[in-house]
Short mmCIF file of C-alpha atoms in Angstrom, two decimals:
data_model
loop_
_atom_site.label_atom_id
_atom_site.label_comp_id
_atom_site.label_asym_id
_atom_site.label_seq_id
_atom_site.Cartn_x
_atom_site.Cartn_y
_atom_site.Cartn_z
CA MET K 585 -45.79 15.02 -4.99
CA PHE K 586 -44.24 12.13 -3.07
CA LYS K 587 -41.83 13.33 -0.43
CA LEU K 588 -39.43 11.28 1.60
CA GLY K 589 -39.77 11.87 5.34
CA HIS K 590 -38.58 10.63 8.67
CA ASN K 591 -40.70 7.46 8.36
CA THR K 592 -38.75 6.48 5.26
CA ILE K 593 -35.45 6.94 7.06
CA GLU K 594 -36.76 4.94 10.01
CA ARG K 595 -37.73 2.04 7.73
CA VAL K 596 -34.30 2.15 6.09
CA ALA K 597 -32.66 2.09 9.52
CA ARG K 598 -34.76 -0.84 10.75
CA PHE K 599 -34.09 -2.82 7.58
CA GLY K 600 -30.41 -2.06 8.10
CA TYR K 601 -30.37 -3.28 11.69
CA GLY K 602 -32.12 -6.44 10.53
CA ALA K 603 -29.60 -7.10 7.75
CA ARG K 604 -26.66 -6.55 10.08
CA GLY K 605 -28.30 -8.84 12.63
CA ILE K 606 -28.72 -11.63 10.09
CA VAL K 607 -25.09 -11.34 8.99
CA TYR K 608 -23.77 -11.66 12.55
CA CYS K 609 -26.15 -14.51 13.32
CA LEU K 610 -24.59 -16.31 10.36
CA VAL K 611 -21.04 -15.35 11.38
CA GLY K 612 -21.57 -16.56 14.94
CA GLY K 613 -23.54 -19.66 13.99
CA LEU K 614 -20.98 -20.86 11.44
CA ALA K 615 -18.07 -20.18 13.82
CA LEU K 616 -19.88 -22.02 16.62
CA LEU K 617 -20.38 -25.05 14.39
CA ALA K 618 -16.68 -24.94 13.49
CA ALA K 619 -15.72 -24.76 17.18
CA ILE K 620 -17.67 -27.89 18.10
CA GLY K 621 -16.58 -29.79 15.00
CA GLN K 622 -19.94 -29.84 13.24
CA GLY K 623 -18.88 -28.19 10.00
CA GLY K 624 -19.17 -24.47 9.54
CA ARG K 625 -16.35 -22.00 9.23
CA ALA K 626 -14.96 -19.45 11.65
CA GLY K 627 -14.89 -16.60 9.16
CA ASP K 628 -15.86 -12.96 8.83
CA SER K 629 -18.91 -11.18 7.48
CA GLU K 630 -17.91 -11.60 3.84
CA SER K 631 -17.41 -15.36 4.23
CA ALA K 632 -20.86 -15.61 5.85
CA ILE K 633 -22.36 -13.73 2.91
CA ARG K 634 -20.56 -16.07 0.50
CA TRP K 635 -22.09 -19.00 2.41
CA VAL K 636 -25.55 -17.54 1.76
CA LEU K 637 -24.68 -17.04 -1.90
CA ALA K 638 -23.92 -20.75 -2.27
CA GLY K 639 -27.38 -21.74 -1.03
CA PRO K 640 -30.83 -21.72 -2.66
CA PHE K 641 -31.84 -18.31 -4.02
CA GLY K 642 -28.38 -17.16 -2.92
CA ALA K 643 -28.07 -14.21 -5.28
CA VAL K 644 -31.49 -12.85 -4.32
CA LEU K 645 -30.85 -13.21 -0.58
CA VAL K 646 -27.39 -11.67 -0.81
CA GLY K 647 -28.85 -8.83 -2.85
CA LEU K 648 -31.36 -8.15 -0.08
CA ILE K 649 -28.55 -8.26 2.49
CA ALA K 650 -26.59 -5.78 0.38
CA VAL K 651 -29.52 -3.36 0.27
CA GLY K 652 -30.03 -3.75 4.01
CA LEU K 653 -26.37 -3.16 4.84
CA LEU K 654 -26.37 -0.08 2.64
CA GLY K 655 -29.44 1.11 4.52
CA PHE K 656 -27.62 0.58 7.80
CA ALA K 657 -24.65 2.58 6.47
CA VAL K 658 -26.99 5.39 5.43
CA TRP K 659 -28.57 5.43 8.88
CA ARG K 660 -25.17 5.49 10.60
CA PHE K 661 -24.18 8.44 8.41
CA ILE K 662 -27.40 10.33 9.16
CA GLU K 663 -27.09 9.42 12.84
CA SER K 664 -23.59 10.87 12.95
CA VAL K 665 -24.13 14.04 10.92
CA THR K 666 -27.53 15.06 12.28
CA ASP K 667 -26.98 13.80 15.85
CA ALA K 668 -30.27 11.92 15.58
CA ASP K 669 -29.60 10.10 18.85
CA ARG K 670 -28.90 13.36 20.71
CA ARG K 671 -25.34 12.44 21.60
CA GLY K 672 -24.41 16.10 21.87
CA THR K 673 -21.15 17.91 21.21
CA ALA K 674 -19.28 16.94 24.35
CA LEU K 675 -16.17 14.80 23.84
CA LYS K 676 -17.96 11.49 24.49
CA GLY K 677 -20.77 12.38 22.09
CA LEU K 678 -18.36 13.45 19.36
CA VAL K 679 -16.36 10.23 19.74
CA VAL K 680 -19.52 8.13 19.41
CA ARG K 681 -20.65 10.10 16.37
CA ALA K 682 -17.21 9.73 14.78
CA ALA K 683 -17.38 5.97 15.41
CA HIS K 684 -20.79 5.89 13.72
CA LEU K 685 -19.32 7.73 10.72
CA LEU K 686 -16.55 5.14 10.50
CA SER K 687 -19.18 2.41 10.83
CA ALA K 688 -21.02 3.95 7.88
CA ALA K 689 -17.89 3.66 5.75
CA ILE K 690 -17.25 0.05 6.81
CA TYR K 691 -20.79 -1.12 6.13
CA THR K 692 -20.86 0.74 2.81
CA GLY K 693 -17.84 -1.32 1.80
CA LEU K 694 -19.48 -4.54 2.98
CA ALA K 695 -22.69 -3.62 1.14
CA ILE K 696 -20.71 -3.04 -2.07
CA THR K 697 -19.00 -6.40 -1.63
CA ALA K 698 -22.33 -8.15 -1.07
CA GLY K 699 -23.88 -6.39 -4.06
CA SER K 700 -20.96 -7.40 -6.25
CA LEU K 701 -21.31 -11.01 -5.13
CA ALA K 702 -25.06 -10.96 -5.84
CA LEU K 703 -24.44 -9.64 -9.35
CA GLY K 704 -21.60 -12.08 -9.98
CA LEU K 705 -19.05 -9.29 -10.29
CA SER K 706 -16.73 -10.35 -7.47
CA GLY K 707 -14.10 -13.05 -7.62
CA ALA K 708 -12.28 -14.78 -4.79
CA GLY K 709 -11.38 -11.42 -3.27
CA GLY K 710 -8.29 -10.35 -1.38
CA ASP K 711 -7.61 -8.93 2.05
CA ALA K 712 -8.52 -5.25 1.81
CA ALA K 713 -7.29 -4.49 5.34
CA GLN K 714 -3.84 -5.85 4.52
CA ASP K 715 -3.80 -3.96 1.22
CA TRP K 716 -4.50 -0.53 2.69
CA THR K 717 -2.26 -1.27 5.69
CA ALA K 718 0.58 -1.97 3.27
CA TRP K 719 -0.22 1.31 1.51
CA LEU K 720 -0.17 3.20 4.81
CA LEU K 721 3.10 1.62 5.92
CA GLY K 722 4.69 2.91 2.74
CA LYS K 723 3.82 6.52 3.59
CA PRO K 724 5.61 8.97 5.91
CA PHE K 725 4.43 8.40 9.48
CA GLY K 726 2.45 5.42 8.17
CA LEU K 727 3.77 3.20 10.92
CA TRP K 728 2.35 5.56 13.53
CA LEU K 729 -0.97 5.80 11.70
CA VAL K 730 -1.32 2.02 11.66
CA ALA K 731 -0.50 1.94 15.38
CA LEU K 732 -3.13 4.63 16.02
CA ILE K 733 -5.69 2.59 14.10
CA GLY K 734 -4.85 -0.36 16.31
CA LEU K 735 -5.27 1.74 19.44
CA ALA K 736 -8.59 3.09 18.14
CA VAL K 737 -9.86 -0.45 17.48
CA ILE K 738 -8.74 -1.51 20.96
CA GLY K 739 -10.52 1.55 22.34
CA GLY K 740 -13.67 0.45 20.54
CA GLY K 741 -13.31 -3.01 22.06
CA ILE K 742 -12.97 -1.54 25.54
CA ALA K 743 -16.06 0.59 24.92
CA PHE K 744 -18.01 -2.54 23.92
CA LEU K 745 -16.87 -4.35 27.04
CA ILE K 746 -17.79 -1.40 29.26
CA LYS K 747 -21.21 -1.22 27.63
CA ALA K 748 -21.70 -4.93 28.25
CA PHE K 749 -20.54 -4.63 31.88
CA LYS K 750 -22.70 -1.59 32.63
CA GLY K 751 -25.70 -3.28 31.04
CA ASP K 752 -27.07 -0.19 29.30
CA VAL K 753 -27.51 -2.01 25.99
CA THR K 754 -31.30 -1.72 26.11
CA ASP K 755 -31.45 1.99 26.92
CA ARG K 756 -32.59 2.90 23.41
CA LEU K 757 -35.08 0.07 23.03
CA LYS K 758 -38.82 0.67 23.26
CA LEU K 759 -39.37 -2.25 25.60
CA ASP K 760 -40.93 -2.48 29.04
CA ALA K 761 -38.99 -3.81 32.04
CA ASP K 762 -40.30 -7.36 31.68
CA HIS K 763 -39.17 -7.68 28.06
CA CYS K 764 -35.84 -5.98 28.81
CA ARG K 765 -35.04 -8.81 31.22
CA TRP K 766 -34.54 -11.21 28.33
CA ALA K 767 -33.22 -8.71 25.78
CA LYS K 768 -30.56 -7.26 28.10
CA PRO K 769 -28.44 -10.41 28.64
CA ILE K 770 -28.53 -11.15 24.91
CA GLY K 771 -27.18 -7.66 24.19
CA GLN K 772 -24.59 -7.84 26.96
CA PHE K 773 -23.29 -11.19 25.72
CA GLY K 774 -23.14 -9.89 22.16
CA TYR K 775 -21.34 -6.66 22.99
CA ALA K 776 -18.85 -8.51 25.19
CA ALA K 777 -18.01 -10.90 22.35
CA ARG K 778 -17.56 -8.01 19.92
CA GLY K 779 -15.36 -6.29 22.47
CA ILE K 780 -13.06 -9.31 22.73
CA ALA K 781 -12.84 -9.56 18.94
CA PHE K 782 -11.98 -5.86 18.66
CA LEU K 783 -9.20 -6.19 21.25
CA ILE K 784 -7.63 -9.01 19.24
CA ILE K 785 -8.02 -7.23 15.89
CA GLY K 786 -6.54 -4.04 17.35
CA GLY K 787 -3.60 -6.10 18.57
CA PHE K 788 -3.02 -7.30 15.00
CA PHE K 789 -2.69 -3.68 13.84
CA ILE K 790 -0.24 -2.92 16.65
CA ALA K 791 1.80 -5.95 15.59
CA ALA K 792 1.73 -4.78 11.98
CA ALA K 793 3.11 -1.40 13.05
CA TRP K 794 5.73 -2.99 15.31
CA TYR K 795 7.01 -5.43 12.69
CA GLN K 796 6.24 -3.08 9.78
CA ALA K 797 4.45 -5.94 8.05
CA SER K 798 0.92 -5.67 6.69
CA SER K 799 0.67 -9.47 6.76
CA GLU K 800 0.20 -9.22 10.55
CA VAL K 801 -3.20 -7.60 10.06
CA ARG K 802 -6.16 -9.92 10.48
CA GLY K 803 -9.89 -9.36 10.66
CA LEU K 804 -12.60 -11.26 12.51
CA ALA K 805 -11.56 -14.57 10.96
CA GLY K 806 -8.05 -13.98 12.31
CA ALA K 807 -9.44 -13.19 15.74
CA PHE K 808 -11.38 -16.46 15.71
CA ALA K 809 -8.24 -18.33 14.62
CA ALA K 810 -6.21 -16.73 17.42
CA LEU K 811 -8.78 -17.87 19.98
CA ARG K 812 -8.82 -21.38 18.51
CA ALA K 813 -5.03 -21.59 18.81
CA GLN K 814 -5.10 -21.10 22.60
CA PRO K 815 -5.25 -23.92 25.17
CA TYR K 816 -8.86 -25.11 25.25
CA GLY K 817 -9.24 -22.87 22.24
CA TRP K 818 -12.37 -24.58 20.95
CA ILE K 819 -14.15 -23.52 24.13
CA LEU K 820 -12.96 -19.92 23.77
CA LEU K 821 -13.99 -19.90 20.12
CA ALA K 822 -17.38 -21.43 20.94
CA VAL K 823 -18.10 -18.79 23.59
CA VAL K 824 -17.07 -15.83 21.43
CA ALA K 825 -18.84 -17.32 18.40
CA ALA K 826 -22.02 -17.74 20.44
CA GLY K 827 -21.59 -14.14 21.54
CA HIS K 828 -21.49 -13.00 17.93
CA PHE K 829 -24.69 -14.95 17.28
CA ALA K 830 -26.17 -13.12 20.29
CA PHE K 831 -24.97 -9.82 18.83
CA GLY K 832 -26.80 -10.67 15.61
CA ALA K 833 -29.93 -11.67 17.51
CA PHE K 834 -29.77 -8.38 19.41
CA GLY K 835 -29.55 -6.62 16.05
CA LEU K 836 -32.85 -8.22 15.08
CA ILE K 837 -34.32 -6.98 18.37
CA GLN K 838 -33.03 -3.50 17.54
CA ALA K 839 -34.62 -3.72 14.10
CA ARG K 840 -38.00 -4.10 15.74
CA PHE K 841 -37.77 -2.17 18.99
CA ARG K 842 -35.00 0.44 18.80
CA HIS K 843 -36.09 4.04 19.30
CA ILE K 844 -35.22 5.82 16.05
CA ASP K 845 -35.73 9.57 16.01
CA ALA K 846 -35.18 9.99 12.30
CA PRO K 847 -35.00 13.52 10.89
CA ASP K 848 -36.78 14.58 7.71
CA ILE K 849 -34.82 14.34 4.49
CA ASP K 850 -34.68 18.14 4.21
CA GLN K 851 -33.18 18.40 7.69
CA THR K 852 -30.67 15.71 6.80
CA ASP K 853 -29.67 17.59 3.64
CA ASP K 854 -29.13 20.76 5.67
CA ALA K 855 -27.04 18.94 8.26
CA VAL K 856 -24.88 17.27 5.60
CA ALA K 857 -24.33 20.60 3.86
CA ALA K 858 -23.37 22.26 7.15
CA ALA K 859 -20.96 19.43 7.97
CA PHE K 860 -19.39 19.69 4.53
CA ARG K 861 -18.92 23.44 4.88
CA SER K 862 -17.29 22.98 8.27
CA VAL K 863 -14.50 20.81 6.84
CA THR K 864 -13.89 22.80 3.64
#
């Protein structure tokens, strides 16, 4: 009887890293073209996926991206629940695992969006972040929850910047020192750009809480627009856009060379069941 094992999970994870890498290469590339006035659009992941959809074999390619992003979400979930990366149960490890769980939810949503686009089931789309922010603001203590979300996003941005500054981005790559010399700066540049974007997006949530207006919330496209609006903004946008392209390129490197200690499916099932029991 065919049985799924750790090799299957590893393949899913690598396909996921590759899909995420491609999406951010597109996001960064299109934003960079917009910054230097050569067309393109400084948008978010969904707008990049829509750009692919408009091209040759768009539905097929977007469908593959959707499957890959779902695979990445599955890996993030497994990574968090089973502690596949041996983060441990100290505070830092638990925070990282919680962030991976949140990442799983975000990329599941993006995968569903991409799948809907591939199947022709999605229209122009709205701003989901603004919608659920408005819902939160209408609840008791919602203002404080939105502010906490903003602080958490800012915290994530600071973590990205620290990771870029410390230069430990290649620690989990199966590369020798010579190859790490070229992979490391790509990863550092990418993580730094993501960190800057997170700081700006977190600020939008803080503003939404302060003004009690969900319209203040913006995603990556809003962060790009905020950079473009500054003095010499096209330079700032070009640098951060190039950084997002680097982040995507580093994702492709991770797809090939990241160390993935994937558990067996049975072990994953046991870990998920244990996690479920712990919260019920």
